[in-house]
């Protein structure tokens, strides 16, 4: 990896400001409903503690929109982190200011100070230099480990790196090396599977992946725009009319580049967009006017699973159907299962695909589940991620 990591620098005795992702979902009573992100931060936090650093952690939680709204306090996270690590975690009353500066200055090696929600200050998302400077003044080294936010240039993800030596933590290190390798030096054949609702959101990814992969599978609501571009009837299915021409162009580019672009050969279609809608399965070219595509069909599930099983590397992002409704979740689950059973290097990004994997208990059978939906998409697009660009080169 081109960027320095925590293993490339001395951390002993240093006050280290680590930007982690503790944007965890909360229940109505304020308890944490999913602690995956806290657990994911532990390798970096433990490494810093074990190597004698004074650890200052910072994160955002929810959308307090620049106001001090205590329902978005990181207090539940401080409590859970202390339990998980069995060390004292002190929650600062804010993320900047005199009192916080005093607490940071008095911090001892092996102790953790968790700063209060960064987004209590609107300057965070504005990447305000003064705010970034104040954050940086708390520490002597900056560690970036919140992959979910590196595609945003915020004060805590990019701004602070102007004022401190800046390195990657283990989570970001793994994201960059696994995804970087898959794009630049993949075990072939490289198969990309893209799904979800909007063609618009995935244009950049498709365009970049057409230069990299051997097979590109398109499923989910997105597929119907490609059907339409091929002249198929799609009934009332999702259609990105503005990008019809582009869909056609992308299919032509795939052909010209020798990339096998694969669309569903059958679909589960329904009378309405509803969990209890009447539904049936039809071949791709036999859509019924007035009905809409909700999931990929049996034959498609088998075909996609075969492609996944014989792949060298699989990159999957986006559901194959309206998986929120049980009648239309089979396609997404089939891809999750195929990824789990494949001997390929499997990389899953995007919240929906990742939760399908977790729900089915396949998480430990996947090479890498990306912790950042938006960030992983931008990485796959080949875009520069500001929070990564800000780190020191090796
Ligand atoms: P995205 O945010 O673009 O990845 O899209 C995710 C959403 O796409 C999920 O909420 C799915 O329900 C939705 N989706 C997937 N397939 C379809 C479909 N055939 N029709 C409508 N929505 C779909």
mmCIF file with all atom_site columns, N, CA and C and ligand atoms in Angstrom, residues 195-198 201-202 220-221 224 238 273 293-295 318-324 352, ligand 1:
data_model
loop_
_atom_site.group_PDB
_atom_site.id
_atom_site.type_symbol
_atom_site.label_atom_id
_atom_site.label_alt_id
_atom_site.label_comp_id
_atom_site.label_asym_id
_atom_site.label_entity_id
_atom_site.label_seq_id
_atom_site.pdbx_PDB_ins_code
_atom_site.Cartn_x
_atom_site.Cartn_y
_atom_site.Cartn_z
_atom_site.occupancy
_atom_site.B_iso_or_equiv
_atom_site.pdbx_formal_charge
_atom_site.auth_seq_id
_atom_site.auth_comp_id
_atom_site.auth_asym_id
_atom_site.auth_atom_id
_atom_site.pdbx_PDB_model_num
ATOM   1  N N   . UNK A 1 195 ? -26.083 -4.405  -8.429  1.00 0.00 ? 195 UNK A N   1
ATOM   2  C CA  . UNK A 1 195 ? -27.538 -4.401  -8.330  1.00 0.00 ? 195 UNK A CA  1
ATOM   3  C C   . UNK A 1 195 ? -27.991 -3.115  -7.688  1.00 0.00 ? 195 UNK A C   1
ATOM   4  N N   . UNK A 1 196 ? -29.213 -3.116  -7.181  1.00 0.00 ? 196 UNK A N   1
ATOM   5  C CA  . UNK A 1 196 ? -29.747 -1.920  -6.555  1.00 0.00 ? 196 UNK A CA  1
ATOM   6  C C   . UNK A 1 196 ? -30.686 -1.203  -7.497  1.00 0.00 ? 196 UNK A C   1
ATOM   7  N N   . UNK A 1 197 ? -31.135 -0.053  -7.052  1.00 0.00 ? 197 UNK A N   1
ATOM   8  C CA  . UNK A 1 197 ? -32.226 0.608   -7.753  1.00 0.00 ? 197 UNK A CA  1
ATOM   9  C C   . UNK A 1 197 ? -31.764 1.529   -8.883  1.00 0.00 ? 197 UNK A C   1
ATOM   10 N N   . UNK A 1 198 ? -30.719 2.299   -8.615  1.00 0.00 ? 198 UNK A N   1
ATOM   11 C CA  . UNK A 1 198 ? -30.458 3.408   -9.533  1.00 0.00 ? 198 UNK A CA  1
ATOM   12 C C   . UNK A 1 198 ? -29.265 3.203   -10.460 1.00 0.00 ? 198 UNK A C   1
ATOM   13 N N   . UNK A 1 201 ? -26.555 6.010   -9.997  1.00 0.00 ? 201 UNK A N   1
ATOM   14 C CA  . UNK A 1 201 ? -25.535 5.896   -8.948  1.00 0.00 ? 201 UNK A CA  1
ATOM   15 C C   . UNK A 1 201 ? -24.381 4.977   -9.332  1.00 0.00 ? 201 UNK A C   1
ATOM   16 N N   . UNK A 1 202 ? -24.620 4.091   -10.295 1.00 0.00 ? 202 UNK A N   1
ATOM   17 C CA  . UNK A 1 202 ? -23.605 3.079   -10.579 1.00 0.00 ? 202 UNK A CA  1
ATOM   18 C C   . UNK A 1 202 ? -22.899 3.294   -11.918 1.00 0.00 ? 202 UNK A C   1
ATOM   19 N N   . UNK A 1 220 ? -31.034 -6.535  -10.109 1.00 0.00 ? 220 UNK A N   1
ATOM   20 C CA  . UNK A 1 220 ? -31.779 -5.515  -9.368  1.00 0.00 ? 220 UNK A CA  1
ATOM   21 C C   . UNK A 1 220 ? -32.588 -4.618  -10.289 1.00 0.00 ? 220 UNK A C   1
ATOM   22 N N   . UNK A 1 221 ? -33.114 -3.558  -9.711  1.00 0.00 ? 221 UNK A N   1
ATOM   23 C CA  . UNK A 1 221 ? -33.960 -2.641  -10.461 1.00 0.00 ? 221 UNK A CA  1
ATOM   24 C C   . UNK A 1 221 ? -33.242 -2.006  -11.645 1.00 0.00 ? 221 UNK A C   1
ATOM   25 N N   . UNK A 1 224 ? -33.536 -3.245  -15.548 1.00 0.00 ? 224 UNK A N   1
ATOM   26 C CA  . UNK A 1 224 ? -34.643 -2.995  -16.489 1.00 0.00 ? 224 UNK A CA  1
ATOM   27 C C   . UNK A 1 224 ? -34.357 -1.846  -17.444 1.00 0.00 ? 224 UNK A C   1
ATOM   28 N N   . UNK A 1 238 ? -38.820 -0.352  -12.683 1.00 0.00 ? 238 UNK A N   1
ATOM   29 C CA  . UNK A 1 238 ? -37.967 0.828   -12.535 1.00 0.00 ? 238 UNK A CA  1
ATOM   30 C C   . UNK A 1 238 ? -37.302 1.139   -13.866 1.00 0.00 ? 238 UNK A C   1
ATOM   31 N N   . UNK A 1 273 ? -45.852 -2.676  -6.272  1.00 0.00 ? 273 UNK A N   1
ATOM   32 C CA  . UNK A 1 273 ? -44.654 -2.626  -5.429  1.00 0.00 ? 273 UNK A CA  1
ATOM   33 C C   . UNK A 1 273 ? -45.119 -2.797  -3.988  1.00 0.00 ? 273 UNK A C   1
ATOM   34 N N   . UNK A 1 293 ? -40.867 -5.641  -12.441 1.00 0.00 ? 293 UNK A N   1
ATOM   35 C CA  . UNK A 1 293 ? -39.809 -6.580  -12.047 1.00 0.00 ? 293 UNK A CA  1
ATOM   36 C C   . UNK A 1 293 ? -39.408 -6.341  -10.600 1.00 0.00 ? 293 UNK A C   1
ATOM   37 N N   . UNK A 1 294 ? -39.423 -7.431  -9.808  1.00 0.00 ? 294 UNK A N   1
ATOM   38 C CA  . UNK A 1 294 ? -39.127 -7.298  -8.369  1.00 0.00 ? 294 UNK A CA  1
ATOM   39 C C   . UNK A 1 294 ? -37.896 -8.095  -7.949  1.00 0.00 ? 294 UNK A C   1
ATOM   40 N N   . UNK A 1 295 ? -37.532 -9.109  -8.749  1.00 0.00 ? 295 UNK A N   1
ATOM   41 C CA  . UNK A 1 295 ? -36.389 -9.951  -8.368  1.00 0.00 ? 295 UNK A CA  1
ATOM   42 C C   . UNK A 1 295 ? -35.944 -10.736 -9.600  1.00 0.00 ? 295 UNK A C   1
ATOM   43 N N   . UNK A 1 318 ? -24.839 -4.320  -4.206  1.00 0.00 ? 318 UNK A N   1
ATOM   44 C CA  . UNK A 1 318 ? -26.247 -4.007  -4.515  1.00 0.00 ? 318 UNK A CA  1
ATOM   45 C C   . UNK A 1 318 ? -27.141 -5.234  -4.626  1.00 0.00 ? 318 UNK A C   1
ATOM   46 N N   . UNK A 1 319 ? -28.374 -5.140  -4.077  1.00 0.00 ? 319 UNK A N   1
ATOM   47 C CA  . UNK A 1 319 ? -29.294 -6.281  -4.070  1.00 0.00 ? 319 UNK A CA  1
ATOM   48 C C   . UNK A 1 319 ? -29.840 -6.613  -5.461  1.00 0.00 ? 319 UNK A C   1
ATOM   49 N N   . UNK A 1 320 ? -30.225 -7.881  -5.634  1.00 0.00 ? 320 UNK A N   1
ATOM   50 C CA  . UNK A 1 320 ? -30.745 -8.360  -6.920  1.00 0.00 ? 320 UNK A CA  1
ATOM   51 C C   . UNK A 1 320 ? -32.243 -8.114  -7.078  1.00 0.00 ? 320 UNK A C   1
ATOM   52 N N   . UNK A 1 321 ? -32.884 -7.727  -5.981  1.00 0.00 ? 321 UNK A N   1
ATOM   53 C CA  . UNK A 1 321 ? -34.323 -7.484  -6.035  1.00 0.00 ? 321 UNK A CA  1
ATOM   54 C C   . UNK A 1 321 ? -34.764 -6.690  -4.822  1.00 0.00 ? 321 UNK A C   1
ATOM   55 N N   . UNK A 1 322 ? -36.072 -6.586  -4.672  1.00 0.00 ? 322 UNK A N   1
ATOM   56 C CA  . UNK A 1 322 ? -36.615 -5.845  -3.529  1.00 0.00 ? 322 UNK A CA  1
ATOM   57 C C   . UNK A 1 322 ? -36.580 -6.784  -2.318  1.00 0.00 ? 322 UNK A C   1
ATOM   58 N N   . UNK A 1 323 ? -35.379 -6.970  -1.801  1.00 0.00 ? 323 UNK A N   1
ATOM   59 C CA  . UNK A 1 323 ? -35.138 -7.992  -0.765  1.00 0.00 ? 323 UNK A CA  1
ATOM   60 C C   . UNK A 1 323 ? -35.821 -7.665  0.561   1.00 0.00 ? 323 UNK A C   1
ATOM   61 N N   . UNK A 1 324 ? -36.284 -6.408  0.702   1.00 0.00 ? 324 UNK A N   1
ATOM   62 C CA  . UNK A 1 324 ? -36.987 -6.022  1.943   1.00 0.00 ? 324 UNK A CA  1
ATOM   63 C C   . UNK A 1 324 ? -38.308 -6.782  2.070   1.00 0.00 ? 324 UNK A C   1
ATOM   64 N N   . UNK A 1 352 ? -26.826 -3.100  1.831   1.00 0.00 ? 352 UNK A N   1
ATOM   65 C CA  . UNK A 1 352 ? -27.840 -4.128  1.581   1.00 0.00 ? 352 UNK A CA  1
ATOM   66 C C   . UNK A 1 352 ? -27.204 -5.491  1.327   1.00 0.00 ? 352 UNK A C   1
HETATM 67 P P1  . LIG B 2 .   ? -29.312 1.135   -4.183  1.00 0.00 ? 1   LIG B P1  1
HETATM 68 O O1  . LIG B 2 .   ? -29.424 2.107   -3.053  1.00 0.00 ? 1   LIG B O1  1
HETATM 69 O O2  . LIG B 2 .   ? -29.314 1.758   -5.533  1.00 0.00 ? 1   LIG B O2  1
HETATM 70 O O3  . LIG B 2 .   ? -28.207 0.116   -3.986  1.00 0.00 ? 1   LIG B O3  1
HETATM 71 O O4  . LIG B 2 .   ? -30.663 0.312   -4.153  1.00 0.00 ? 1   LIG B O4  1
HETATM 72 C C1  . LIG B 2 .   ? -31.080 -0.499  -3.103  1.00 0.00 ? 1   LIG B C1  1
HETATM 73 C C2  . LIG B 2 .   ? -32.545 -0.689  -3.238  1.00 0.00 ? 1   LIG B C2  1
HETATM 74 O O5  . LIG B 2 .   ? -32.835 -1.209  -4.516  1.00 0.00 ? 1   LIG B O5  1
HETATM 75 C C3  . LIG B 2 .   ? -33.161 -1.645  -2.253  1.00 0.00 ? 1   LIG B C3  1
HETATM 76 O O6  . LIG B 2 .   ? -33.944 -0.930  -1.351  1.00 0.00 ? 1   LIG B O6  1
HETATM 77 C C4  . LIG B 2 .   ? -34.012 -2.555  -3.121  1.00 0.00 ? 1   LIG B C4  1
HETATM 78 O O7  . LIG B 2 .   ? -35.304 -2.771  -2.626  1.00 0.00 ? 1   LIG B O7  1
HETATM 79 C C5  . LIG B 2 .   ? -34.089 -1.801  -4.409  1.00 0.00 ? 1   LIG B C5  1
HETATM 80 N N1  . LIG B 2 .   ? -34.368 -2.663  -5.567  1.00 0.00 ? 1   LIG B N1  1
HETATM 81 C C6  . LIG B 2 .   ? -33.683 -3.736  -5.957  1.00 0.00 ? 1   LIG B C6  1
HETATM 82 N N2  . LIG B 2 .   ? -34.285 -4.327  -7.004  1.00 0.00 ? 1   LIG B N2  1
HETATM 83 C C7  . LIG B 2 .   ? -35.384 -3.596  -7.287  1.00 0.00 ? 1   LIG B C7  1
HETATM 84 C C8  . LIG B 2 .   ? -36.417 -3.693  -8.234  1.00 0.00 ? 1   LIG B C8  1
HETATM 85 N N3  . LIG B 2 .   ? -36.441 -4.692  -9.125  1.00 0.00 ? 1   LIG B N3  1
HETATM 86 N N4  . LIG B 2 .   ? -37.385 -2.756  -8.225  1.00 0.00 ? 1   LIG B N4  1
HETATM 87 C C9  . LIG B 2 .   ? -37.359 -1.770  -7.313  1.00 0.00 ? 1   LIG B C9  1
HETATM 88 N N5  . LIG B 2 .   ? -36.411 -1.614  -6.397  1.00 0.00 ? 1   LIG B N5  1
HETATM 89 C C10 . LIG B 2 .   ? -35.433 -2.517  -6.365  1.00 0.00 ? 1   LIG B C10 1
#
